[in-house]
Amino acid sequence: MKVTEVILEKLKNALVDPKRCLTSDADLYSYAFDASFGVHKPEVVCQPISSKEVASIVRIANDDLIPLYPRGRGTSLSGGPLPVHGGIVLDFSLWDTKLVIDEENLIAIVSPGVITAHINDAANKCGLMYPPDPSSAHVSTIGGNLAENAGGPRGLKYGVTKDYVLGLEIVTAEGKIVRTGGQTIKNVTGYDLTKLIVGSEGTLAIITEAIVRLIPKPQASMTAMVLFDEIIDAGKAISKVLGSGIMPSKMEIMDQSSIIAVEQYASLGLPVDVEAILLIELDGHPLAIEEEMLRVKSVCIDVGARSVQIAQDIKEEAELWQARKLVSPAIVKIKPTKIAEDATIPRSQIPEMFRRLKAIKEKYNIHLVVFGHAGDGNLHPNIITDQRDQEEMRRVEMAVEEIFNAAIELGGTLSGEHGIGTMKSPFMEMELGVDGLAMMKSIKEAWDPKNILNPGKIFPSKGQRFELRHD
């Protein structure tokens, strides 16, 4: 059903301040896109700042069969918040009113619109840390990260968002306010609804508050940059380091195309003749990580590393990481459109995945760069193109399909941290099978029988194909 004037009036009455109900074309088009592909204009945008307001809006939507699309800051790379069927966008970016650090219980209690990095910043002041660190953490909201089960470089050692969520407050599709989990580390009372909701991309319930776990901040860190003439040797080094009993806090890889792009962009003095760079960070007790770093160096040299540069202080550490941080801005200087994928494979298959990516690059004559979280197999094949070039975009679409196929064939998954949204839904059956996908659909139907919560996401519509072009 469409949003009529009567429904619009109900929505305005559901908000304490009706000015937080946006209807102008300029506002609606601002919410028609995210960091992925596709433009879908909503009919109205509501900006709730309380659970009561959310519940009232959801009840209106449920009664009148209006699609609801929760949204944080629009940083999704998978189309997660796109209002593909119009309806109502629920913008949570204003709702950042609660950020409570409970030092005694090692938890933080947060509103959905809190910027993710702000949780870690507040925890750091108390000698604590919130480990999940997606690259968008300085702009993305915790609500969006919870919906997508976001990861990041520290995922290797510390895990991803779901590993730190103890409890949630949610609003169901019927507009009921429910709490799941709690404030304790141990909790085996019934089904683990908290873990089910985290990563469900807003299709089962709307998150209105979260209790997340904090941990003590490590005393120190050390970083090494390792150069490899052969990318296969870099893959071997990853397995050997982890097999040696050392667990790095970060283990990032850059292929030659990434290195060249960064060097052309910023002139950092990187060697452009190597096939790969590994950046390895250790954290913990200062004496322990000094000893571990020497072992890391020895392992890398043994498997064929050209050199290992160990940062001697915080300044040098930051300089080494600068190369990795500049990959994204560097590659979009080449061409304006970036298709960022996050297919994840078992660590042992990293060398084979690189071989297949190279073949895909040559087959479709595309500009493909690869970087990402090598320690957990979460690679980021990025294709640089120009969406105005329709012929090239067709080749890019075929290349992306082959990347997904390769990941699944090698025992991997479509997404390690970006989520499914609209971008990857056509491939869900390929990974889960008919019965696996049907099981997920049955859960969706039980939680949201009228299909008002973020419809058009995760589950493919009949005949849906992967498309990046909008002719």
Tab-separated table of C-alpha atoms in Angstrom, residues 257 335 357-369 381-385 391-400 403:
chain	number	residue	atom	x	y	z
A	257	SER	CA	47.765	-3.483	-8.200
A	335	LYS	CA	38.273	5.276	-12.399
A	357	LEU	CA	41.094	-13.678	-9.476
A	358	LYS	CA	44.019	-13.117	-11.816
A	359	ALA	CA	42.356	-15.336	-14.450
A	360	ILE	CA	39.036	-13.467	-14.047
A	361	LYS	CA	40.827	-10.144	-14.424
A	362	GLU	CA	42.419	-11.251	-17.691
A	363	LYS	CA	39.292	-12.977	-19.035
A	364	TYR	CA	37.070	-9.923	-18.702
A	365	ASN	CA	39.755	-7.276	-19.200
A	366	ILE	CA	38.865	-5.411	-16.022
A	367	HIS	CA	40.853	-3.371	-13.513
A	368	LEU	CA	40.828	-5.626	-10.439
A	369	VAL	CA	42.717	-4.916	-7.224
A	381	PRO	CA	38.381	-7.956	-4.637
A	382	ASN	CA	37.633	-4.418	-5.847
A	383	ILE	CA	36.804	-3.730	-9.479
A	384	ILE	CA	37.506	-0.191	-10.648
A	385	THR	CA	35.345	0.932	-13.543
A	391	GLU	CA	29.749	-2.325	-22.128
A	392	GLU	CA	32.417	-2.434	-19.438
A	393	MET	CA	29.771	-2.725	-16.726
A	394	ARG	CA	28.385	-5.837	-18.425
A	395	ARG	CA	31.845	-7.404	-18.260
A	396	VAL	CA	32.135	-6.355	-14.617
A	397	GLU	CA	28.817	-8.044	-13.773
A	398	MET	CA	30.021	-11.311	-15.303
A	399	ALA	CA	33.337	-11.008	-13.465
A	400	VAL	CA	31.609	-10.511	-10.102
A	403	ILE	CA	34.235	-14.247	-8.179
